[in-house]
XYZ file of C-alpha atoms in Angstrom:
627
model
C 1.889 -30.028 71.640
C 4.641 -27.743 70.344
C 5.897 -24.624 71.700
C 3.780 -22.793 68.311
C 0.859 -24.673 68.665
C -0.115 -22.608 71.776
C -0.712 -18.674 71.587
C 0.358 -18.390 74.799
C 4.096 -20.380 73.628
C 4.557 -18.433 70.733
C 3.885 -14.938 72.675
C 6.252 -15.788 75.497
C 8.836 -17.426 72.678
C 8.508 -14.074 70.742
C 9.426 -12.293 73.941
C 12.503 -14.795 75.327
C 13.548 -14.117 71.411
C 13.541 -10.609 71.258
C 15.403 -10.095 74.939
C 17.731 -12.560 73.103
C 18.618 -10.406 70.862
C 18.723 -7.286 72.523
C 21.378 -9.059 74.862
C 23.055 -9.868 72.129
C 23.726 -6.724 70.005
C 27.443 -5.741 70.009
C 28.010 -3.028 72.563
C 27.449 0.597 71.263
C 30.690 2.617 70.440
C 29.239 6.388 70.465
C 28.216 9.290 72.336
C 24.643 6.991 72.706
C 27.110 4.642 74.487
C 25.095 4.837 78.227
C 21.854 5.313 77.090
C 22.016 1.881 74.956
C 24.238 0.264 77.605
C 21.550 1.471 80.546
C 18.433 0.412 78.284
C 19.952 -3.267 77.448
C 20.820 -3.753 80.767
C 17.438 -3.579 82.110
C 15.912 -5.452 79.486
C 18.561 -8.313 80.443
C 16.974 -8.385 84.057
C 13.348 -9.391 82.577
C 14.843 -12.711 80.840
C 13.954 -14.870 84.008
C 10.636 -14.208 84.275
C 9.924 -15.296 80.311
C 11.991 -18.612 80.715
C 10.223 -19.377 83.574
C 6.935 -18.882 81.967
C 7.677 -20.716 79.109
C 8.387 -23.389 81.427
C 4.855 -22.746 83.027
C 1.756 -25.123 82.122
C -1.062 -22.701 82.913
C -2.827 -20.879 80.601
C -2.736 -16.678 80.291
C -5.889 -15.048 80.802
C -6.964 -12.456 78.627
C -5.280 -9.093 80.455
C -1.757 -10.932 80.984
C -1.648 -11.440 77.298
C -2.444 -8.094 76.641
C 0.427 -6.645 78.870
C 2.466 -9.074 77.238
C 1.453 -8.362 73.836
C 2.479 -4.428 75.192
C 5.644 -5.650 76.413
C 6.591 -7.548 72.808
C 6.156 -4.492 71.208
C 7.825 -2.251 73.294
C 10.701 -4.676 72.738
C 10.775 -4.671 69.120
C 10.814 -0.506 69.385
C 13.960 -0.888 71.288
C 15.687 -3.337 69.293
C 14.873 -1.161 66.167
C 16.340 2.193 68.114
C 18.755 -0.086 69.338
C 19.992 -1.362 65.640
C 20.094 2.324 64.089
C 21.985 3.891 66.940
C 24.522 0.872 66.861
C 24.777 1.112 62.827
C 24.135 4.902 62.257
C 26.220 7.503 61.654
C 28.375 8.268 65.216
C 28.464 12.051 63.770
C 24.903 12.537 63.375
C 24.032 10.982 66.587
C 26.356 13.226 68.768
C 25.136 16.374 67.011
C 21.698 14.895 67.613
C 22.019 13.632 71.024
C 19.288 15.532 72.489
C 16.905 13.446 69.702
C 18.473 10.703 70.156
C 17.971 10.931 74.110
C 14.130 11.723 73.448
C 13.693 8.211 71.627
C 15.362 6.773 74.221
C 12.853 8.354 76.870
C 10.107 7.199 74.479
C 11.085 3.572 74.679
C 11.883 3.601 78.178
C 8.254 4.974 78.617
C 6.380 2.261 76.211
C 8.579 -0.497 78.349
C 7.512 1.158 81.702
C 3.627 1.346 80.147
C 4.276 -2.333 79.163
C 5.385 -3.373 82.386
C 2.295 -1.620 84.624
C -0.361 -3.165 82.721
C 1.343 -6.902 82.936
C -0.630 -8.406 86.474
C 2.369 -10.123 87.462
C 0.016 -11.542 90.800
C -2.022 -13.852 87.838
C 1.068 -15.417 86.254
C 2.627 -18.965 87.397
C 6.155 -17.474 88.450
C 7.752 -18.140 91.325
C 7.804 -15.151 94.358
C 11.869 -14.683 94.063
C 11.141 -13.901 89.973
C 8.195 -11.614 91.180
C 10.410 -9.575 93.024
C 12.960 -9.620 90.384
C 10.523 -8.331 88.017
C 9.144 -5.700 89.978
C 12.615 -4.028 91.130
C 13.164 -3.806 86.758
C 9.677 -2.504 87.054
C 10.865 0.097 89.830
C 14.257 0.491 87.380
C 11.976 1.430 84.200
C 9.563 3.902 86.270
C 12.683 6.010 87.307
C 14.550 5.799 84.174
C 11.450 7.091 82.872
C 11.636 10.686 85.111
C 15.231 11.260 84.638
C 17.210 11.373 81.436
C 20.697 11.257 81.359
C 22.701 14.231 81.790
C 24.489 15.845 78.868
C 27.861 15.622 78.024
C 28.954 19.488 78.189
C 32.353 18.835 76.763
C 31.738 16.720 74.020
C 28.756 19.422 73.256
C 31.154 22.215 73.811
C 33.590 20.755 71.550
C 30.983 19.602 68.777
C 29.881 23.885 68.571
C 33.240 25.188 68.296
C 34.153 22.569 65.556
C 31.406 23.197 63.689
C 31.866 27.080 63.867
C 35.311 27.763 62.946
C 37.068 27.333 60.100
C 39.985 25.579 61.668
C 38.908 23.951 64.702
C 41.925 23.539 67.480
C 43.666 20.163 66.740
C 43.014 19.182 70.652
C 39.216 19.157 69.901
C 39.131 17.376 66.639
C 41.312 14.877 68.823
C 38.945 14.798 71.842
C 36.196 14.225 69.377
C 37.516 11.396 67.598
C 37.954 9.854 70.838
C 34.750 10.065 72.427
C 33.077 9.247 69.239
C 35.245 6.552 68.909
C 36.162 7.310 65.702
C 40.193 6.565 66.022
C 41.029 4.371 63.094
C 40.894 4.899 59.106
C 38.573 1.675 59.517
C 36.066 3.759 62.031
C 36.254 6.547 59.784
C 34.994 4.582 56.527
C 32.462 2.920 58.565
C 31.315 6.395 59.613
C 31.668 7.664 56.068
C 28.984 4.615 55.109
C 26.523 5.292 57.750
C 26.671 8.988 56.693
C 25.623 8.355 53.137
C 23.064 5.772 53.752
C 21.600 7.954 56.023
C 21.758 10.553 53.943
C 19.965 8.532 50.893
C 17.194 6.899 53.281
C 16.065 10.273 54.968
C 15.923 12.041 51.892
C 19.120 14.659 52.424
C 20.245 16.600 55.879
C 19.109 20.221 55.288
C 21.758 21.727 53.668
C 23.277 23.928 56.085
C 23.455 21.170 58.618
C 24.644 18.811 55.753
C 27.189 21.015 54.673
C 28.552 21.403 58.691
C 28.681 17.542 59.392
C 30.429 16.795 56.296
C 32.999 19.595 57.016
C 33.410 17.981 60.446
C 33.510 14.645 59.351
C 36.784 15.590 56.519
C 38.358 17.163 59.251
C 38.081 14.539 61.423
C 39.425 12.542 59.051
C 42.531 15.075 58.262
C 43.173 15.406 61.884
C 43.424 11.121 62.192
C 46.029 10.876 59.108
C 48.187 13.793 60.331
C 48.882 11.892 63.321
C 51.589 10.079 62.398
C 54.871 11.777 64.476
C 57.073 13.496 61.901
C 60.732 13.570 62.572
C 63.498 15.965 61.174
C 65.554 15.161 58.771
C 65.715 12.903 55.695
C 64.927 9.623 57.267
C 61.498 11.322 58.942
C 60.973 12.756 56.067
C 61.026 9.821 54.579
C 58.716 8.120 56.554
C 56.307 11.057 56.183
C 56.234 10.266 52.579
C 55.783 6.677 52.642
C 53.408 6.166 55.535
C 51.414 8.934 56.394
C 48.009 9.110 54.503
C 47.789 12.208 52.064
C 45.235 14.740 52.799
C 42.433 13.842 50.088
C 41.515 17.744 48.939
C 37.996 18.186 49.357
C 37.222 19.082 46.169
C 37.964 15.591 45.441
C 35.588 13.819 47.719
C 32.180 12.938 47.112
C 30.337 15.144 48.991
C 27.751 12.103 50.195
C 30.497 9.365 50.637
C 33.358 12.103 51.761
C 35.413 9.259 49.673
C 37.880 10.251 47.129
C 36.093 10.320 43.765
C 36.924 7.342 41.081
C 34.309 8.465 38.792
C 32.713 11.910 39.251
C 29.688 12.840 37.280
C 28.233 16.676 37.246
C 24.091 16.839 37.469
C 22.068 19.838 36.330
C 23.096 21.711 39.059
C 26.623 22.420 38.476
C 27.346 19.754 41.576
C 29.963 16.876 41.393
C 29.225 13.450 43.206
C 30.621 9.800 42.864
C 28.666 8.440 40.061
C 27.395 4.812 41.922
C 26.337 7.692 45.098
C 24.544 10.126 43.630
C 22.961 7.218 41.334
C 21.816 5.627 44.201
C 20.075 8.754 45.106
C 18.255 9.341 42.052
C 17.170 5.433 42.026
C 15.862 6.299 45.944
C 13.292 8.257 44.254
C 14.706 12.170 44.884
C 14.644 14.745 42.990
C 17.171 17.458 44.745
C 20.638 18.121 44.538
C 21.811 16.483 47.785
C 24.282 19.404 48.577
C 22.529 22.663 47.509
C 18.505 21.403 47.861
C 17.737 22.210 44.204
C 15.533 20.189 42.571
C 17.126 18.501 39.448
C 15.876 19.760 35.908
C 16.776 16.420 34.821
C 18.584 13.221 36.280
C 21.350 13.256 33.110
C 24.908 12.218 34.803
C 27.351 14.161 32.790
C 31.418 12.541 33.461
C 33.285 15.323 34.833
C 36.649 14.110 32.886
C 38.683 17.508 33.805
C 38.213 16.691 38.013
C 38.485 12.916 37.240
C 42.625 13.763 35.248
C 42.931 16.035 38.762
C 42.321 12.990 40.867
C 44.762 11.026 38.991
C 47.675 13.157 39.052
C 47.058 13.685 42.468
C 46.949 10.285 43.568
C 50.033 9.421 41.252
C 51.790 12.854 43.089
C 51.122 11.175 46.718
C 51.592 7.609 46.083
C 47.847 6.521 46.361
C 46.081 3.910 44.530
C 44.199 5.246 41.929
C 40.227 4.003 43.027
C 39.210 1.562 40.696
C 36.032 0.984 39.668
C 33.847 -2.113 40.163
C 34.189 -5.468 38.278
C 37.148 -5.840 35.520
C 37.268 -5.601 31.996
C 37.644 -9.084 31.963
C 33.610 -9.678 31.991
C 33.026 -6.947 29.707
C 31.787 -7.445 26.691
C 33.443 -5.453 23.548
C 31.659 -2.551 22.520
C 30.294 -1.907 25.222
C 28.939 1.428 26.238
C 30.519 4.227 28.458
C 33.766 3.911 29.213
C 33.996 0.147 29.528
C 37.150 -0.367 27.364
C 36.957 -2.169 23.952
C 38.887 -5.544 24.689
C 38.840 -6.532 20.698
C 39.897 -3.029 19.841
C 43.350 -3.208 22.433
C 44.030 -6.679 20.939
C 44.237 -5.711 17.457
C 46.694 -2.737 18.408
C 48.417 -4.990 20.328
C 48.741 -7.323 16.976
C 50.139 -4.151 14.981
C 52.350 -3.302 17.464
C 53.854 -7.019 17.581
C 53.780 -7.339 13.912
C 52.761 -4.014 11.922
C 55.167 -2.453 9.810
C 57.247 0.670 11.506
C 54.081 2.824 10.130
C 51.253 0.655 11.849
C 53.282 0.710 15.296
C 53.669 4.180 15.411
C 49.853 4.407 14.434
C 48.995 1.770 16.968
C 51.038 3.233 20.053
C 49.818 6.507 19.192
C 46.104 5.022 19.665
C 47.257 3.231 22.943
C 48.208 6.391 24.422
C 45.129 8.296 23.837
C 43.142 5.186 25.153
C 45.759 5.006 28.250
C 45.149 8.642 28.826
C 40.969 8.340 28.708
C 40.523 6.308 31.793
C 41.063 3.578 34.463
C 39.381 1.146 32.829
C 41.149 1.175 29.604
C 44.500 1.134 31.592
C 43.880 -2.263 32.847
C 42.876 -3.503 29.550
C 45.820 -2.384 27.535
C 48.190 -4.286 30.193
C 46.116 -7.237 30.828
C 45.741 -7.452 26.555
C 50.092 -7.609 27.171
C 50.661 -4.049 25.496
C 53.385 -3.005 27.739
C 56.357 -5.354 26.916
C 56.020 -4.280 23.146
C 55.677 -0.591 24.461
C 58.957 -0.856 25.945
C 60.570 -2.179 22.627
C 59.037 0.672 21.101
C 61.226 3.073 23.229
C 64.548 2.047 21.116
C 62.650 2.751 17.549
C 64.597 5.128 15.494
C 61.408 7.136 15.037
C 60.973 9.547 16.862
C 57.405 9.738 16.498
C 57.321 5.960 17.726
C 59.507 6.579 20.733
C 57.097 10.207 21.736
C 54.010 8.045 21.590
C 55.408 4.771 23.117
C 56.824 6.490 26.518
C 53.514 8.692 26.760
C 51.555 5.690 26.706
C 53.421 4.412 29.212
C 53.058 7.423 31.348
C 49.666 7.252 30.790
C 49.645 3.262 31.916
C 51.909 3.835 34.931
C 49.369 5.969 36.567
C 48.068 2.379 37.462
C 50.048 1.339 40.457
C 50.105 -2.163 39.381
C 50.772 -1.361 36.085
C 53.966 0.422 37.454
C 55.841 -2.957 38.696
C 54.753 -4.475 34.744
C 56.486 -1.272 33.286
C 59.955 -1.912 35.655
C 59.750 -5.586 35.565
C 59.703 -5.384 30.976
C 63.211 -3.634 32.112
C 61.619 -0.515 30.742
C 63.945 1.769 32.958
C 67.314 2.204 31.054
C 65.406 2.768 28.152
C 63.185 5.668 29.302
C 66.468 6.746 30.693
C 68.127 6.549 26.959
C 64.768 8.361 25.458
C 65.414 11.103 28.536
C 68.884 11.820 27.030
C 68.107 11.728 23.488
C 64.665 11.969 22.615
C 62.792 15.112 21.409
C 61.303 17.625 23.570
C 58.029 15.995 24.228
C 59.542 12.660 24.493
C 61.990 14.060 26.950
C 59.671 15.579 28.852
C 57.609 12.207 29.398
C 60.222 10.630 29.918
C 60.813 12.333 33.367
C 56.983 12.599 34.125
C 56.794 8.617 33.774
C 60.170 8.669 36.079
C 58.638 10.471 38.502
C 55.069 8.045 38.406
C 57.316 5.324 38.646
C 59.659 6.242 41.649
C 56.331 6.485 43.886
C 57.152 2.622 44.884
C 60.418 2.784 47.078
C 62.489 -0.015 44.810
C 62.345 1.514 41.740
C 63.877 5.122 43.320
C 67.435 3.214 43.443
C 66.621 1.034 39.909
C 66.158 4.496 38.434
C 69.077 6.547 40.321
C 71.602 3.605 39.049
C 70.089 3.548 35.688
C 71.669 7.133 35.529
C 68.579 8.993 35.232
C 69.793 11.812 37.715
C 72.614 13.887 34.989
C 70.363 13.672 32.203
C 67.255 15.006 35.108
C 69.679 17.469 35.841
C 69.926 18.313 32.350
C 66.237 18.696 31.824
C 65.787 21.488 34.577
C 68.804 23.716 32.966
C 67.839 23.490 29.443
C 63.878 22.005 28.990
C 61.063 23.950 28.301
C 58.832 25.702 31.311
C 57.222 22.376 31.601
C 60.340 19.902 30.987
C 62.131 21.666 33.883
C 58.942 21.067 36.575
C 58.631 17.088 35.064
C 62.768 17.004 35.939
C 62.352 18.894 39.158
C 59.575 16.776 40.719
C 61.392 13.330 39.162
C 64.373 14.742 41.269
C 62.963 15.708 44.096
C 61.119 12.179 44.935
C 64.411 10.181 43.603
C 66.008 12.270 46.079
C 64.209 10.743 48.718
C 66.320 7.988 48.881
C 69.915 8.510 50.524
C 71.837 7.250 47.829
C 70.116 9.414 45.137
C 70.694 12.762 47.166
C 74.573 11.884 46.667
C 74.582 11.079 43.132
C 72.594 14.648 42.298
C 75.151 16.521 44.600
C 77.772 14.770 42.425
C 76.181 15.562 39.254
C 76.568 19.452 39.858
C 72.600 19.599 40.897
C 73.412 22.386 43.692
C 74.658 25.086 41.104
C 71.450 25.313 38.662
C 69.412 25.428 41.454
C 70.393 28.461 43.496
C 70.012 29.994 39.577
C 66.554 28.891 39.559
C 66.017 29.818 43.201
C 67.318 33.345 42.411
C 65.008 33.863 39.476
C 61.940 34.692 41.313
C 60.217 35.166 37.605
C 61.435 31.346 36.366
C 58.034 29.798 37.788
C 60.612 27.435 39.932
C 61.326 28.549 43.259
C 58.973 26.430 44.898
C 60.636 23.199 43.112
C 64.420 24.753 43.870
C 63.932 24.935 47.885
C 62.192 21.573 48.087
C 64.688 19.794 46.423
C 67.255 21.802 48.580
C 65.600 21.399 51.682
C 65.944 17.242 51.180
C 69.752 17.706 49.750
C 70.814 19.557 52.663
C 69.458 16.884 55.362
C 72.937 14.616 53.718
C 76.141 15.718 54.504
C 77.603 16.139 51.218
C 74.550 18.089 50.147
C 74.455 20.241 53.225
C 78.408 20.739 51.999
C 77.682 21.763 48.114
C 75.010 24.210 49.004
C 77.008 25.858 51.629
C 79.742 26.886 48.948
C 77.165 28.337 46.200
C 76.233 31.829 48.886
C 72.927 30.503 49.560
C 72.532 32.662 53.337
C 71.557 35.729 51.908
C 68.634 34.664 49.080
C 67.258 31.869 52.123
C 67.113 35.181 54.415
C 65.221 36.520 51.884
C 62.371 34.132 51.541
C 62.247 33.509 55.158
C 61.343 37.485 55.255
C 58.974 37.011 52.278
C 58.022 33.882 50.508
C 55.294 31.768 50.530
C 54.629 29.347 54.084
C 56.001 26.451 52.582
C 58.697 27.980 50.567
C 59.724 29.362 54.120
C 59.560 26.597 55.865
C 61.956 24.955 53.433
C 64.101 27.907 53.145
C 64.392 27.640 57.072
C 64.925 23.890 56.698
C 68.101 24.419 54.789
C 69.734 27.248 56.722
C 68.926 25.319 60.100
C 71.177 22.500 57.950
C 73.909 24.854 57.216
C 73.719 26.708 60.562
C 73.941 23.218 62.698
C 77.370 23.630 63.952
C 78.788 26.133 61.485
C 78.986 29.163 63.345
C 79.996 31.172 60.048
C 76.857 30.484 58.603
C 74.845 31.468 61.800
C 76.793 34.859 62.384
C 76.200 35.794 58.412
C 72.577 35.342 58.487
C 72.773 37.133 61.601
C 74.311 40.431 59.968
C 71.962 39.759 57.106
C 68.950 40.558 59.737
C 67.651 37.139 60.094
C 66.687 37.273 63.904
C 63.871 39.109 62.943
C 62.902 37.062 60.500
C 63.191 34.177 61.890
C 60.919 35.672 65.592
C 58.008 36.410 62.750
C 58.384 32.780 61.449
C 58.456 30.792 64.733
C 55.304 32.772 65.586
C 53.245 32.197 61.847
C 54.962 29.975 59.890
C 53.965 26.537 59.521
C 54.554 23.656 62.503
C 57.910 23.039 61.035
C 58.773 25.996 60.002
C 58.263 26.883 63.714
C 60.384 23.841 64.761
C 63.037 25.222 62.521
C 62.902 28.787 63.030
C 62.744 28.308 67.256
C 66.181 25.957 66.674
C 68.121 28.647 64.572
C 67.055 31.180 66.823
C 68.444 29.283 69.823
C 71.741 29.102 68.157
C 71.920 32.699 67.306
C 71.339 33.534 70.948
C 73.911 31.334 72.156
C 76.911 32.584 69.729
C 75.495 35.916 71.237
C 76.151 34.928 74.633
C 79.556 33.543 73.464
C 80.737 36.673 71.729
C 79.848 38.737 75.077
C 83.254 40.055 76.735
């Protein structure tokens, strides 16, 4: 007879499985950590007494299957509290501890129940396993009258970080510890459980919504800031190329809390990731996650203005644009929304390759409207082989040609893997020709796609020795408002690399920017001291901008500017200060001491750094110039 024929073997199987399992769940990384370490544990200790019954020949009466019919389904309540504590959102859980600790108490309770009704004196089990068994028992029963005790800090810390609007560093720290949140993996994990629980329950109230996803982004922030920053160029450096950006929040999804790759508006006025809030809607709700409205309709409306945002900020900070899912290589033509129209990009490919002058220029004029529209058609257009007859297109005597064929490759670089097809069609020394020669716009795109391009570390030196930096330079004295912030930020990340900062200091870069610095109407002071604060960390930088009379216009925005424009400004005299004692004792007559004290008490963390340094070197030529 086998083990299912039986009632009696297929109860006792059911229960030897389900303590199997419970044994076996990975061990719980939260603030539930002891309560679902204690409760395993003791459901460990009744194993024995099932294997030897299932070794047993005698029958069960009527009242031990009962009890044990109890017990199974006590079991299968814990495994199920077990499962969503281990899988749910760590966030939710702490803020909900005292819940959480109350279902805890309720299993413990059905187990104990379980356990008292189970007339262990009737079964076939051995007197050692009986006393086993009834010290769990004993185990259960005072489990039952005692909860755990709460954890006062991690409450303490979860209050103040969900009450101000800044929570101290420390705390955020303390929290991703004891939540066990300490990794960008943890975090996404976290970000998962967060939304499914958020589409399975039907939405957090919103206030409460609104507070944990707050947390978790700052959380988040306070895990990519970690990174050590060192002075100078070379920390600076690695600042830039390893440190995670700070996603703005207005570009998460406020479900997810992931950076947005296709945000769609609903009735409300609300922005979520389309696939998100879709899932939502198919879940059967009718609210606005975020504010609790109910939806006049369930229309997804693409919010293309945010979705441009996203892009130029992920191009800015050197992130990978999100893609969306599946490629357009199993798309069909035609297709609907913005699925991109694979026959369409291979005939403008074919008038590009073979079109007369007037059906290129109308064909890379199409490509760079469809580059500019979205993600999807990106990948098309380079996978259809576009880009190599782009690049031709950059030496046409056109100018028309030339505008459209660089600003479709701006458009296509905002792909990072489109970026290495761009370099590798040796498209470099000809943007570099259209940024000396072409017309305004063209000009003017020509640095923007620059700029995309340095993101990846390689190309900063390709383009620095392709002689981009003079005709940059260029740019910022004579371009238009816009022209001079494309050549400014080009500059500025080329700049990043040693060798670059030399060959603008060389090029006469110093001079036009103190002019820009000193018109505080120009719209480029900002641009001006960044670029200067990276120039001065190289020696012949630091040299250049010492002999243009910088002291007395940095004093100046240390006493007045903007937090990051005095942070740089304090960056660059700290430069020029570092063993120059001229330098120190003219910003000293200029009044800088009490600049600086205001600074090192409210300026940013560097600009405190900086600030404290200069201060300690104005003290000491003090104590030097004492009789």
């Amino acid at each position: 007879m086998g083990p299912t024929d039986n009632p009696k073997d297929a109860l006792v199987s059911q229960l030897v499985e389900a303590i199997r399992e419970i044994s076996g769940l990975p061990e719980c990384r939260n603030a539930s950590k002891t309560m679902c370490g204690n409760l395993v544990r003791r459901v460990k200790l009744l194993s024995p007494l099932f294997e030897e019954l299932k070794d047993s020949d005698e029958e069960l009466g009527d009242e031990e299957v009962r009890g044990l019919e109890s017990l199974r389904v006590a079991l299968a309540s814990a495994k199920v509290l077990l499962l969503s504590v281990n899988e749910g959102s760590k966030l939710f859980q702490a803020i909900h501890r005292e819940n959480i600790a109350a279902k805890f108490q309720q299993v413990t309770e059905q187990i104990e129940e379980a356990l008292s009704q189970i007339p262990y004196d009737k079964l076939d089990i051995s007197e050692e396993i009986r006393e086993q068994i009834q010290l769990v028992h004993a185990q259960f029963k005072r489990a039952k009258e005692s909860m755990d005790p709460p954890d006062l800090q991690l409450e303490m810390d979860l209050t103040i970080a969900q009450k101000e609007k800044d929570p101290d560093p420390a705390i955020l720290k303390r929290l991703s510890e004891k939540l066990q949140l300490r990794t960008i993996n943890d975090l996404k994990k976290e970000s998962l459980a967060f939304h499914e629980m958020v589409i399975s329950s039907g939405g957090v109230p919103g206030d409460r919504f609104e507070k944990m996803a707050y947390l978790l982004r700052k959380i988040k922030d306070c895990i990519a800031m970690e990174s050590p920053v060192a002075d100078g160029s070379e920390g600076e450096k690695a600042m830039i190329k390893h440190r995670s950006p700070i996603i703005p929040d207005d570009f998460r999804c406020p479900i997810s809390l992931e950076l947005m790759k296709d945000p769609v508006i609903v009735s409300t006025g609300q922005t979520y990731e389309r696939s998100c809030i879709q899932k939502w809607l198919d879940a059967g709700h009718k609210t606005c996650p975020k504010t609790q409205q109910t939806l006049l309709h369930t229309a997804l409306t693409p919010n293309y203005v945010l979705k441009s945002l996203i892009a130029l900020w992920c191009e800015s900070n050197g992130v990978e644009l999100p893609k969306k899912q599946g490629s357009c290589r199993n798309r069909k033509s035609g297709s609907s929304g913005s699925d991109c129209d694979r026959a369409a990009i291979d005939a403008l490919r074919e008038k590009l390759a073979n079109g007369n002058s007037e059906q290129q220029r109308a064909a890379a004029g199409e490509l760079r409207l469809l580059a500019k529209r979205n993600a999807d058609n990106r990948v098309c257009i380079a996978e259809a082989g576009t880009i190599p007859l782009l690049v031709e297109l950059l030496s046409s005597t056109d100018s028309r040609t030339q505008e459209h064929a660089v600003t479709a490759l701006l458009n296509l670089s905002i792909n990072d893997a489109n970026k290495g097809t761009i370099v590798n069609a040796g498209a470099i020394p000809d943007i570099v020709d259209v940024l000396k020669n072409g017309s305004v716009e063209a000009r003017e795109n020509a640095a923007a796609t620059l700029f995309s391009l340095s993101v990846v570390d390689e190309n900063k030196v390709a383009i620095g020795a392709a002689g981009a930096i003079p005709a940059l330079i260029d740019l910022l004295c004579q371009g238009t408002p816009r022209g001079k912030k494309d050549a400014a930020t080009a500059i500025f990340n080329l700049s990043i690399y040693q060798g670059n900062k030399v060959r603008a200091v060389r090029a006469g870069i110093v001079a036009p920017l103190m002019r820009l610095l000193k018109d505080a109407g120009g719209g480029m002071v900002d641009e001006s001291l960044a670029i200067l604060a990276i120039l001065a960390s190289h020696q012949e930088g630091k040299i250049a901008i010492g002999q243009a009379e910088p002291i007395p216009v940095l004093v100046e925005v240390i006493r007045t500017g903007s937090p990051r424009n005095r942070e740089n400004a304090a960056a660059v005299l700290w430069s020029l200060c570092t063993g120059d004692a001229q330098y120190l004792k003219m910003a000293g007559d200029l009044g800088a001491e009490e600049a600086l004290k205001e600074l090192s008490e409210n300026g940013t963390d560097r600009a405190k750094r900086k600030a404290g340094s200069i201060l300690d070197l104005l003290q000491k030529i003090d104590v030097v110039a004492e009789p």
